[in-house]
Tab-separated table of C-alpha atoms and ligand atoms in Angstrom:
chain	number	residue	atom	x	y	z
J	1	UNK	CA	125.055	73.669	72.554
J	2	UNK	CA	128.391	72.831	70.933
J	3	UNK	CA	130.933	70.974	73.053
J	4	UNK	CA	134.529	72.316	73.241
J	5	UNK	CA	135.599	69.291	71.093
J	6	UNK	CA	133.019	70.236	68.452
J	7	UNK	CA	134.206	73.851	68.487
J	8	UNK	CA	137.758	72.580	67.863
J	9	UNK	CA	136.560	70.357	64.999
J	10	UNK	CA	134.758	73.299	63.388
J	11	UNK	CA	137.808	75.535	63.742
J	12	UNK	CA	139.975	72.815	62.203
J	13	UNK	CA	137.689	72.187	59.220
J	14	UNK	CA	136.419	75.760	58.560
J	15	UNK	CA	139.361	76.570	56.207
J	16	UNK	CA	138.490	73.533	54.044
J	17	UNK	CA	134.812	74.545	53.970
J	18	UNK	CA	135.856	78.106	53.031
J	19	UNK	CA	138.140	76.837	50.247
J	20	UNK	CA	135.282	74.812	48.764
J	21	UNK	CA	132.450	77.255	49.434
J	22	UNK	CA	131.593	77.771	45.774
J	23	UNK	CA	131.555	74.048	45.004
J	24	UNK	CA	129.450	73.362	48.104
J	25	UNK	CA	126.885	76.011	47.172
J	26	UNK	CA	126.815	74.874	43.536
J	27	UNK	CA	125.836	71.441	44.821
J	28	UNK	CA	123.547	72.620	47.646
J	29	UNK	CA	120.868	74.460	45.659
J	30	UNK	CA	120.205	71.853	42.915
J	31	UNK	CA	120.116	69.189	45.640
J	32	UNK	CA	117.588	71.167	47.700
J	33	UNK	CA	115.399	72.033	44.699
J	34	UNK	CA	115.419	68.359	43.656
J	35	UNK	CA	114.594	66.986	47.124
J	36	UNK	CA	112.236	69.774	48.199
J	37	UNK	CA	110.746	71.425	45.086
J	38	UNK	CA	108.233	73.242	47.293
J	39	UNK	CA	110.914	75.770	48.423
J	40	UNK	CA	112.176	76.575	44.905
J	41	UNK	CA	109.660	79.388	44.167
J	42	UNK	CA	110.968	81.332	47.177
J	43	UNK	CA	114.336	81.734	45.457
J	44	UNK	CA	114.673	84.189	42.593
J	45	UNK	CA	116.119	82.043	39.825
J	46	UNK	CA	117.909	85.040	38.253
J	47	UNK	CA	119.837	85.416	41.552
J	48	UNK	CA	120.757	81.739	41.286
J	49	UNK	CA	122.255	82.335	37.836
J	50	UNK	CA	124.656	85.070	38.895
J	51	UNK	CA	125.929	83.187	41.959
J	52	UNK	CA	125.498	86.056	44.450
J	53	UNK	CA	122.678	84.559	46.512
J	54	UNK	CA	124.024	80.974	46.641
J	55	UNK	CA	127.343	82.182	48.059
J	56	UNK	CA	125.479	84.412	50.534
J	57	UNK	CA	123.670	81.641	52.393
J	58	UNK	CA	126.616	79.267	52.843
J	59	UNK	CA	128.920	82.249	53.410
J	60	UNK	CA	126.702	83.374	56.303
J	61	UNK	CA	126.950	79.947	57.960
J	62	UNK	CA	130.731	80.148	57.672
J	63	UNK	CA	130.825	83.742	58.921
J	64	UNK	CA	128.817	82.649	61.953
J	65	UNK	CA	131.803	80.548	63.102
J	66	UNK	CA	133.567	83.817	63.899
J	67	UNK	CA	130.490	85.667	65.127
J	68	UNK	CA	128.986	83.242	67.600
J	69	UNK	CA	131.139	84.371	70.513
J	70	UNK	CA	129.530	87.799	70.299
J	71	UNK	CA	125.719	87.373	70.173
J	72	UNK	CA	125.129	91.132	69.974
J	73	UNK	CA	127.342	91.480	66.915
J	74	UNK	CA	125.829	88.309	65.393
J	75	UNK	CA	122.319	89.782	65.669
J	76	UNK	CA	123.484	92.987	63.981
J	77	UNK	CA	125.165	91.155	61.117
J	78	UNK	CA	122.138	88.878	60.648
J	79	UNK	CA	119.641	91.778	60.478
J	80	UNK	CA	119.743	91.881	56.657
J	81	UNK	CA	119.181	88.126	56.406
J	82	UNK	CA	116.265	88.351	58.835
J	83	UNK	CA	114.712	91.172	56.788
J	84	UNK	CA	114.960	89.176	53.556
J	85	UNK	CA	113.516	86.107	55.263
J	86	UNK	CA	110.670	87.975	56.982
J	87	UNK	CA	109.551	89.620	53.751
J	88	UNK	CA	109.389	86.135	52.194
J	89	UNK	CA	107.607	84.539	55.165
J	90	UNK	CA	110.357	81.936	55.815
J	91	UNK	CA	109.099	79.400	58.388
J	92	UNK	CA	110.848	77.364	61.151
J	93	UNK	CA	109.937	74.050	59.471
J	94	UNK	CA	111.966	75.062	56.399
J	95	UNK	CA	115.242	75.247	58.366
J	96	UNK	CA	115.764	71.463	58.624
J	97	UNK	CA	115.401	71.293	54.817
J	98	UNK	CA	118.241	73.774	54.295
J	99	UNK	CA	120.297	72.098	57.045
J	100	UNK	CA	119.908	68.602	55.590
J	101	UNK	CA	120.839	69.709	52.065
J	102	UNK	CA	123.746	71.904	53.203
J	103	UNK	CA	125.206	69.008	55.207
J	104	UNK	CA	124.689	66.629	52.284
J	105	UNK	CA	126.496	69.071	49.952
J	106	UNK	CA	129.388	69.514	52.433
J	107	UNK	CA	129.634	65.714	52.734
J	108	UNK	CA	129.671	65.202	48.959
J	109	UNK	CA	132.273	67.904	48.326
J	110	UNK	CA	134.674	67.254	51.222
J	111	UNK	CA	134.286	63.450	51.110
J	112	UNK	CA	136.184	61.431	53.732
J	113	UNK	CA	137.269	64.543	55.634
J	114	UNK	CA	133.685	64.695	56.925
J	115	UNK	CA	133.831	62.047	59.640
J	116	UNK	CA	130.648	61.453	61.688
J	117	UNK	CA	132.146	63.692	64.404
J	118	UNK	CA	132.845	66.518	61.941
J	119	UNK	CA	129.338	66.161	60.487
J	120	UNK	CA	127.778	66.305	63.969
J	121	UNK	CA	129.808	69.422	64.829
J	122	UNK	CA	128.702	71.315	61.690
J	123	UNK	CA	125.088	70.167	62.145
J	124	UNK	CA	125.242	71.519	65.698
J	125	UNK	CA	126.585	74.840	64.442
J	126	UNK	CA	123.864	75.035	61.789
J	127	UNK	CA	121.149	74.268	64.354
J	128	UNK	CA	122.455	76.974	66.670
J	129	UNK	CA	122.375	79.553	63.855
J	130	UNK	CA	118.971	78.333	62.636
J	131	UNK	CA	117.638	78.658	66.188
J	132	UNK	CA	118.873	82.243	66.396
J	133	UNK	CA	117.355	83.181	63.014
J	134	UNK	CA	114.037	81.506	63.886
J	135	UNK	CA	113.907	83.465	67.152
J	136	UNK	CA	114.728	86.800	65.466
J	137	UNK	CA	112.214	86.151	62.682
J	138	UNK	CA	109.429	85.097	65.053
J	139	UNK	CA	110.008	88.294	67.028
J	140	UNK	CA	109.540	90.355	63.846
J	141	UNK	CA	106.463	88.360	62.705
J	142	UNK	CA	104.800	88.776	66.101
J	143	UNK	CA	105.683	92.454	66.414
J	144	UNK	CA	104.227	93.206	62.957
J	145	UNK	CA	101.121	91.112	63.527
J	146	UNK	CA	100.352	93.015	66.726
J	147	UNK	CA	100.611	96.457	65.112
J	148	UNK	CA	97.315	98.118	64.103
J	149	UNK	CA	96.779	97.031	60.495
J	150	UNK	CA	99.437	94.304	60.737
J	151	UNK	CA	99.090	90.666	59.773
J	152	UNK	CA	100.935	87.321	59.726
J	153	UNK	CA	101.738	85.377	56.565
J	154	UNK	CA	100.296	86.739	53.339
J	155	UNK	CA	97.482	89.285	52.986
J	156	UNK	CA	95.650	89.913	49.731
J	157	UNK	CA	95.797	93.444	48.278
J	158	UNK	CA	93.973	94.943	45.293
J	159	UNK	CA	95.567	97.288	42.777
J	160	UNK	CA	93.611	100.513	43.425
J	161	UNK	CA	95.557	102.730	41.032
J	162	UNK	CA	98.542	102.688	38.685
J	163	UNK	CA	100.675	105.480	37.303
J	164	UNK	CA	103.377	105.447	34.642
J	165	UNK	CA	106.297	107.286	36.278
J	166	UNK	CA	108.775	107.038	33.395
J	167	UNK	CA	109.294	105.040	30.183
J	168	UNK	CA	109.999	101.924	32.257
J	169	UNK	CA	108.744	102.532	35.824
J	170	UNK	CA	105.120	102.162	36.894
J	171	UNK	CA	103.645	102.676	40.357
J	172	UNK	CA	100.979	100.406	41.806
J	173	UNK	CA	98.831	101.577	44.723
J	174	UNK	CA	97.794	98.558	46.779
J	175	UNK	CA	94.798	98.483	49.124
J	176	UNK	CA	93.893	95.519	51.337
J	177	UNK	CA	91.052	93.464	49.877
J	178	UNK	CA	89.599	93.052	53.392
J	179	UNK	CA	89.138	96.831	53.636
J	180	UNK	CA	91.051	97.006	56.951
J	181	UNK	CA	93.788	99.436	57.940
J	182	UNK	CA	97.383	99.025	56.798
J	183	UNK	CA	100.265	98.897	59.284
J	184	UNK	CA	102.935	101.578	59.082
J	185	UNK	CA	106.304	100.746	57.590
J	186	UNK	CA	109.496	102.683	58.185
J	187	UNK	CA	110.341	104.964	55.243
J	188	UNK	CA	113.009	103.168	53.183
J	189	UNK	CA	111.715	99.646	53.847
J	190	UNK	CA	110.659	97.124	51.199
J	191	UNK	CA	107.826	94.610	51.083
J	192	UNK	CA	107.542	90.985	49.961
J	193	UNK	CA	105.226	90.523	46.976
J	194	UNK	CA	103.798	87.122	46.061
J	195	UNK	CA	102.447	86.892	42.540
J	196	UNK	CA	100.872	83.936	40.814
J	197	UNK	CA	102.230	83.601	37.286
J	198	UNK	CA	101.099	80.708	35.067
J	199	UNK	CA	99.728	79.050	38.193
J	200	UNK	CA	103.084	79.215	40.020
J	201	UNK	CA	103.969	81.406	43.030
J	202	UNK	CA	106.674	84.014	42.341
J	203	UNK	CA	108.182	86.068	45.184
J	204	UNK	CA	109.932	89.428	44.815
J	205	UNK	CA	110.923	92.388	46.988
J	206	UNK	CA	109.830	95.961	46.197
J	207	UNK	CA	110.691	99.111	48.145
J	208	UNK	CA	107.688	101.048	49.413
J	209	UNK	CA	107.783	104.295	47.464
J	210	UNK	CA	105.362	106.289	49.621
J	211	UNK	CA	105.240	107.279	53.282
J	212	UNK	CA	103.017	105.228	55.607
J	213	UNK	CA	99.415	106.437	55.526
J	214	UNK	CA	97.332	103.682	57.164
J	215	UNK	CA	95.311	102.999	53.980
J	216	UNK	CA	97.543	101.657	51.249
J	217	UNK	CA	101.091	100.848	50.146
J	218	UNK	CA	102.706	101.965	46.917
J	219	UNK	CA	105.368	100.078	44.981
J	220	UNK	CA	107.070	101.348	41.826
J	221	UNK	CA	108.393	98.727	39.474
J	222	UNK	CA	110.884	98.937	36.638
J	223	UNK	CA	109.955	96.719	33.704
J	224	UNK	CA	112.902	94.422	32.988
J	225	UNK	CA	112.789	93.314	29.320
J	226	UNK	CA	113.190	89.622	30.289
J	227	UNK	CA	111.995	89.893	33.894
J	228	UNK	CA	109.382	87.437	35.070
J	229	UNK	CA	107.625	89.410	37.814
J	230	UNK	CA	108.118	92.961	36.516
J	231	UNK	CA	106.826	92.098	33.032
J	232	UNK	CA	103.836	90.369	34.610
J	233	UNK	CA	103.066	93.425	36.753
J	234	UNK	CA	103.438	95.821	33.811
J	235	UNK	CA	101.860	93.768	31.059
J	236	UNK	CA	99.247	91.597	32.750
J	237	UNK	CA	98.107	93.413	35.907
J	238	UNK	CA	95.891	96.461	36.192
J	239	UNK	CA	93.421	98.169	38.522
J	240	UNK	CA	91.168	95.626	40.271
J	241	UNK	CA	93.661	92.720	40.043
J	242	UNK	CA	94.987	91.265	43.287
J	243	UNK	CA	98.299	90.048	44.670
J	244	UNK	CA	99.575	88.986	48.086
J	245	UNK	CA	101.895	90.927	50.377
J	246	UNK	CA	104.189	89.744	53.155
J	247	UNK	CA	105.367	92.000	56.002
J	248	UNK	CA	107.522	95.047	55.228
J	249	UNK	CA	111.154	94.752	56.314
J	250	UNK	CA	114.576	96.230	55.650
J	251	UNK	CA	117.231	98.224	57.414
J	252	UNK	CA	117.797	101.095	55.001
J	253	UNK	CA	115.864	103.452	57.233
J	254	UNK	CA	116.579	106.935	58.520
J	255	UNK	CA	118.857	107.094	61.527
J	256	UNK	CA	117.515	109.409	64.236
J	257	UNK	CA	119.163	112.785	64.415
J	258	UNK	CA	119.018	116.153	62.764
J	259	UNK	CA	122.052	116.029	60.475
J	260	UNK	CA	121.417	116.986	56.848
J	261	UNK	CA	120.830	114.110	54.425
J	262	UNK	CA	122.177	113.294	51.007
J	263	UNK	CA	119.724	110.935	49.279
J	264	UNK	CA	121.260	109.753	46.019
J	265	UNK	CA	119.713	107.322	43.579
J	266	UNK	CA	120.324	105.812	40.178
J	267	UNK	CA	117.316	104.670	38.087
J	268	UNK	CA	114.708	102.713	40.027
J	269	UNK	CA	116.889	103.038	43.145
J	270	UNK	CA	114.881	106.207	43.756
J	271	UNK	CA	111.971	104.249	45.288
J	272	UNK	CA	113.184	104.112	48.935
J	273	UNK	CA	114.463	107.716	48.707
J	274	UNK	CA	111.036	109.284	48.141
J	275	UNK	CA	109.482	108.264	51.482
J	276	UNK	CA	112.758	108.957	53.279
J	277	UNK	CA	112.828	112.481	51.816
J	278	UNK	CA	109.191	113.168	52.736
J	279	UNK	CA	109.678	111.837	56.244
J	280	UNK	CA	112.908	113.771	56.827
J	281	UNK	CA	111.418	117.019	55.518
J	282	UNK	CA	108.352	116.603	57.735
J	283	UNK	CA	110.754	116.219	60.664
J	284	UNK	CA	112.467	119.507	59.755
J	285	UNK	CA	115.680	118.051	58.270
J	286	UNK	CA	117.611	119.408	55.299
J	287	UNK	CA	117.773	117.117	52.244
J	288	UNK	CA	119.933	117.077	49.128
J	289	UNK	CA	117.991	114.864	46.695
J	290	UNK	CA	120.303	113.733	43.933
J	291	UNK	CA	118.887	111.546	41.185
J	292	UNK	CA	120.633	110.058	38.156
J	293	UNK	CA	118.668	108.744	35.154
J	294	UNK	CA	119.480	107.799	31.598
J	295	UNK	CA	117.557	110.735	30.112
J	296	UNK	CA	114.332	112.715	30.472
J	297	UNK	CA	112.152	109.799	29.387
J	298	UNK	CA	113.669	107.551	32.047
J	299	UNK	CA	113.504	110.163	34.807
J	300	UNK	CA	110.716	108.978	37.170
J	301	UNK	CA	108.881	111.003	39.848
J	302	UNK	CA	110.050	114.327	38.412
J	303	UNK	CA	106.762	116.095	39.238
J	304	UNK	CA	106.528	114.534	42.672
J	305	UNK	CA	110.009	115.717	43.637
J	306	UNK	CA	109.393	119.173	42.116
J	307	UNK	CA	106.201	119.516	44.192
J	308	UNK	CA	108.118	118.508	47.304
J	309	UNK	CA	110.833	121.075	46.517
J	310	UNK	CA	108.164	123.758	46.078
J	311	UNK	CA	106.721	122.816	49.468
J	312	UNK	CA	110.122	122.976	51.188
J	313	UNK	CA	112.162	125.541	49.222
J	314	UNK	CA	114.578	126.199	52.091
J	315	UNK	CA	115.282	122.608	53.034
J	316	UNK	CA	115.079	120.485	49.877
J	317	UNK	CA	117.549	120.846	47.061
J	318	UNK	CA	116.740	118.494	44.177
J	319	UNK	CA	119.482	117.915	41.600
J	320	UNK	CA	119.078	115.785	38.474
J	321	UNK	CA	121.809	114.163	36.402
J	322	UNK	CA	121.150	112.564	32.998
J	323	UNK	CA	123.577	110.530	30.969
J	324	UNK	CA	122.282	112.068	27.741
J	325	UNK	CA	120.012	114.834	26.448
J	326	UNK	CA	119.654	118.338	27.859
J	327	UNK	CA	116.793	118.019	30.367
J	328	UNK	CA	118.750	117.831	33.628
J	329	UNK	CA	120.809	120.047	35.941
J	330	UNK	CA	123.920	118.091	34.940
J	331	UNK	CA	124.641	115.931	31.914
J	332	UNK	CA	126.986	112.997	32.433
J	333	UNK	CA	127.415	110.998	35.612
J	334	UNK	CA	127.579	111.839	39.293
J	335	UNK	CA	131.245	112.343	40.093
J	336	UNK	CA	133.325	113.411	43.025
J	337	UNK	CA	133.404	117.045	41.918
J	338	UNK	CA	129.609	117.261	41.780
J	339	UNK	CA	129.276	115.477	45.109
J	340	UNK	CA	131.820	117.820	46.707
J	341	UNK	CA	129.783	120.819	45.546
J	342	UNK	CA	126.550	119.427	47.054
J	343	UNK	CA	127.609	117.546	50.170
J	344	UNK	CA	126.597	119.373	53.359
J	345	UNK	CA	128.955	119.176	56.313
J	346	UNK	CA	128.321	116.184	58.589
J	347	UNK	CA	125.786	114.755	56.143
J	348	UNK	CA	124.375	111.273	56.479
J	349	UNK	CA	124.326	109.673	53.030
J	350	UNK	CA	121.958	107.085	51.570
J	351	UNK	CA	122.428	105.723	48.052
J	352	UNK	CA	120.727	103.024	45.981
J	353	UNK	CA	121.170	102.123	42.339
J	354	UNK	CA	123.005	99.670	40.106
J	355	UNK	CA	126.140	98.042	41.529
J	356	UNK	CA	128.507	100.324	39.543
J	357	UNK	CA	126.625	103.423	40.708
J	358	UNK	CA	126.801	102.386	44.366
J	359	UNK	CA	130.480	101.460	44.171
J	360	UNK	CA	131.306	104.857	42.640
J	361	UNK	CA	129.181	106.685	45.231
J	362	UNK	CA	130.702	104.784	48.121
J	363	UNK	CA	134.215	105.459	46.934
J	364	UNK	CA	133.651	109.142	46.171
J	365	UNK	CA	131.923	109.761	49.517
J	366	UNK	CA	134.712	107.965	51.371
J	367	UNK	CA	137.275	110.154	49.554
J	368	UNK	CA	135.267	113.217	50.579
J	369	UNK	CA	135.641	112.199	54.206
J	370	UNK	CA	132.195	110.657	54.892
J	371	UNK	CA	132.883	107.843	57.377
J	372	UNK	CA	131.529	104.317	56.805
J	373	UNK	CA	128.874	104.627	59.512
J	374	UNK	CA	127.294	107.552	57.617
J	375	UNK	CA	127.223	105.780	54.244
J	376	UNK	CA	124.084	103.639	53.878
J	377	UNK	CA	123.067	101.596	50.835
J	378	UNK	CA	121.021	98.602	49.776
J	379	UNK	CA	121.161	96.170	46.880
J	380	UNK	CA	118.039	95.494	44.809
J	381	UNK	CA	119.184	91.875	44.743
J	382	UNK	CA	121.449	89.695	46.879
J	383	UNK	CA	123.629	91.787	49.199
J	384	UNK	CA	127.276	91.836	48.186
J	385	UNK	CA	130.390	93.905	48.882
J	386	UNK	CA	130.557	97.138	46.903
J	387	UNK	CA	134.143	96.612	45.846
J	388	UNK	CA	132.993	93.557	43.851
J	389	UNK	CA	131.667	95.700	40.970
X	1	FAD	C1	115.433	95.090	48.874
X	1	FAD	C2	114.968	95.145	47.446
X	1	FAD	C3	114.199	96.207	47.004
X	1	FAD	C4	113.789	96.273	45.674
X	1	FAD	N1	113.035	97.337	45.264
X	1	FAD	C5	112.656	97.431	43.973
X	1	FAD	C6	111.872	98.543	43.518
X	1	FAD	O1	111.493	99.416	44.288
X	1	FAD	N2	111.528	98.574	42.209
X	1	FAD	C7	111.935	97.624	41.318
X	1	FAD	O2	111.583	97.708	40.138
X	1	FAD	N3	112.686	96.567	41.730
X	1	FAD	C8	113.027	96.444	43.019
X	1	FAD	N4	113.756	95.355	43.438
X	1	FAD	C9	114.104	94.299	42.454
X	1	FAD	C10	112.940	93.320	42.330
X	1	FAD	O3	112.838	92.567	43.523
X	1	FAD	C11	113.139	92.326	41.180
X	1	FAD	O4	114.396	91.719	41.301
X	1	FAD	C12	113.025	92.999	39.820
X	1	FAD	O5	111.712	93.525	39.649
X	1	FAD	C13	113.306	91.982	38.688
X	1	FAD	O6	112.431	90.900	38.852
X	1	FAD	P1	111.850	90.147	37.578
X	1	FAD	O7	111.120	88.953	38.054
X	1	FAD	O8	111.122	91.095	36.692
X	1	FAD	O9	113.152	89.731	36.821
X	1	FAD	P2	113.870	88.316	36.915
X	1	FAD	O10	113.075	87.316	36.184
X	1	FAD	O11	114.207	88.055	38.319
X	1	FAD	O12	115.161	88.667	36.100
X	1	FAD	C14	116.041	89.728	36.551
X	1	FAD	C15	117.060	90.010	35.471
X	1	FAD	O13	117.847	88.886	35.278
X	1	FAD	C16	117.800	88.504	33.929
X	1	FAD	N5	117.688	87.038	33.902
X	1	FAD	C17	116.611	86.293	34.210
X	1	FAD	N6	116.881	84.994	34.081
X	1	FAD	C18	118.164	84.927	33.672
X	1	FAD	C19	119.026	83.854	33.348
X	1	FAD	N7	118.626	82.610	33.411
X	1	FAD	N8	120.311	84.151	33.003
X	1	FAD	C20	120.746	85.422	32.934
X	1	FAD	N9	119.949	86.475	33.194
X	1	FAD	C21	118.687	86.236	33.576
X	1	FAD	C22	116.579	89.166	33.324
X	1	FAD	O14	116.795	89.501	31.981
X	1	FAD	C23	116.417	90.389	34.150
X	1	FAD	O15	117.115	91.459	33.594
X	1	FAD	C24	114.160	95.254	44.762
X	1	FAD	C25	114.908	94.169	45.232
X	1	FAD	C26	115.314	94.109	46.548
X	1	FAD	C27	116.122	92.942	47.011
X	2	HEM	C1	120.849	79.067	58.977
X	2	HEM	C2	120.151	79.090	57.865
X	2	HEM	C3	120.137	80.218	56.860
X	2	HEM	C4	121.071	81.160	56.600
X	2	HEM	C5	122.409	81.378	57.275
X	2	HEM	C6	120.560	81.964	55.528
X	2	HEM	C7	121.231	83.047	54.980
X	2	HEM	C8	120.744	83.839	53.955
X	2	HEM	C9	121.446	84.949	53.370
X	2	HEM	C10	122.818	85.442	53.790
X	2	HEM	C11	120.649	85.476	52.416
X	2	HEM	C12	120.966	86.665	51.515
X	2	HEM	C13	120.556	87.927	52.196
X	2	HEM	C14	120.786	89.151	51.317
X	2	HEM	O1	120.802	89.090	50.105
X	2	HEM	O2	120.945	90.216	51.907
X	2	HEM	C15	119.439	84.693	52.381
X	2	HEM	C16	118.398	84.914	51.520
X	2	HEM	C17	117.355	84.033	51.345
X	2	HEM	N1	117.085	82.938	52.132
X	2	HEM	FE1	118.133	82.273	53.705
X	2	HEM	N2	119.336	81.511	55.154
X	2	HEM	C18	119.044	80.428	55.953
X	2	HEM	C19	117.884	79.687	55.912
X	2	HEM	C20	116.913	79.796	54.967
X	2	HEM	C21	115.760	78.945	54.887
X	2	HEM	C22	115.383	77.836	55.835
X	2	HEM	C23	115.054	79.346	53.793
X	2	HEM	C24	113.766	78.757	53.265
X	2	HEM	C25	113.748	77.725	52.475
X	2	HEM	C26	115.757	80.467	53.202
X	2	HEM	C27	115.366	81.173	52.090
X	2	HEM	C28	115.987	82.307	51.623
X	2	HEM	C29	115.519	83.035	50.460
X	2	HEM	C30	114.312	82.664	49.604
X	2	HEM	C31	116.373	84.125	50.289
X	2	HEM	C32	116.323	85.183	49.180
X	2	HEM	C33	116.884	84.529	47.948
X	2	HEM	C34	116.858	85.367	46.685
X	2	HEM	O3	117.306	86.537	46.697
X	2	HEM	O4	116.438	84.813	45.699
X	2	HEM	N3	116.889	80.704	53.948
X	2	HEM	N4	119.518	83.724	53.332
């Protein structure tokens, strides 16, 4: 519990912390990886390079200064963090590590301004936030463990089948090695995957590209030319090989209701859209399924979506857009004019793809009058504002 004096000290020093956020985070991660190398594999090193993730963690601590008066709002804002943490199996005993290194980085960067009283105030704030995250994460771990087919920690799965979906995307069907049932996920959620590459653990997130079925999960992975995990999955793993999974998580899920849906994706961003479309159609909703790909060769799940459209001719309209070639409904890019011609009245819109794609979608949908609370998206990397394209 922070004292009123500590709250005043935090308010007085928060602007200095905000001004030096980048320097603090640049110091924090190397310090933590040096002191506690055991946590390094949890962090995607490519996200470290582009700066998005480092700023996110320290930025969230700073944002909490303004949020802590409203616990309900704080829980809502922290939902994305909790999802990322849960799908990586973050544990309570790792919080003091982050706290110690964050405080050390703040001390190094702000120097004499960090008196013992200021340090104690920020440590208190960190502990309060850590306590809240630990509580929210434990709730999710316990809830998932208690579901039929759920588990805690990692569970080993076997690749039961693979399928090349496009020139660069391959699906992997994963069945539990123990032969038990598999807990349901919510369509649109992702799962934490733990691979072992050259003897080292490597963690990544992958959206579940099929609806829950009690028997297996499916992920669909784009091979990144220099990517560590995706190249390993594509080039070194096949049917019979095993990997570990952490609990599914994520908040890009269908809001209840019967409004029509616009599900728009660019490239591999299609993966969460497939189960959402299936689920929505089964519930009797109308779906506009808009997918943008580079060309025919890079257009994944074409047959799957066509079969779904044949099953639901009245309620599913599938529209393809390719940047080049002549194998799509539209050639070029999704623009406002195309969206205007497809967008049903009162639609709820979900979109996932590269940052530029999502920024353009968000802007065009806003201009077409879709309010913020009906525009849903997710980054396949650290979350960041869409206007930062
Ligand atoms: C919620 C969520 C859902 C996701 N769903 C999916 C999905 O369904 N399908 C899917 O394919 N992916 C998905 N991803 C992305 C996935 O988690 C991985 O990030 C992706 O597979 C790349 O991982 P990698 O190890 O192959 O590449 P990494 O090794 O992480 O590299 C990523 C990119 O960064 C570049 N890079 C690597 N190191 C450096 C460096 N030092 N400097 C500069 N550039 C560098 C690489 O060339 C590569 O292009 C999702 C991510 C999230 C967060
Ligand atoms: C109060 C403490 C913490 C805060 C405020 C915090 C905040 C965040 C935020 C904002 C993100 C990014 C979420 C997103 O991209 O949507 C994140 C991701 C992450 N956090 Fe935390 N976190 C905390 C503690 C921890 C701890 C203790 C660990 C474990 C060592 C941890 C490990 C991670 C990892 C591995 C990621 C994903 C990184 C990646 O994309 O490579 N965090 N956290």
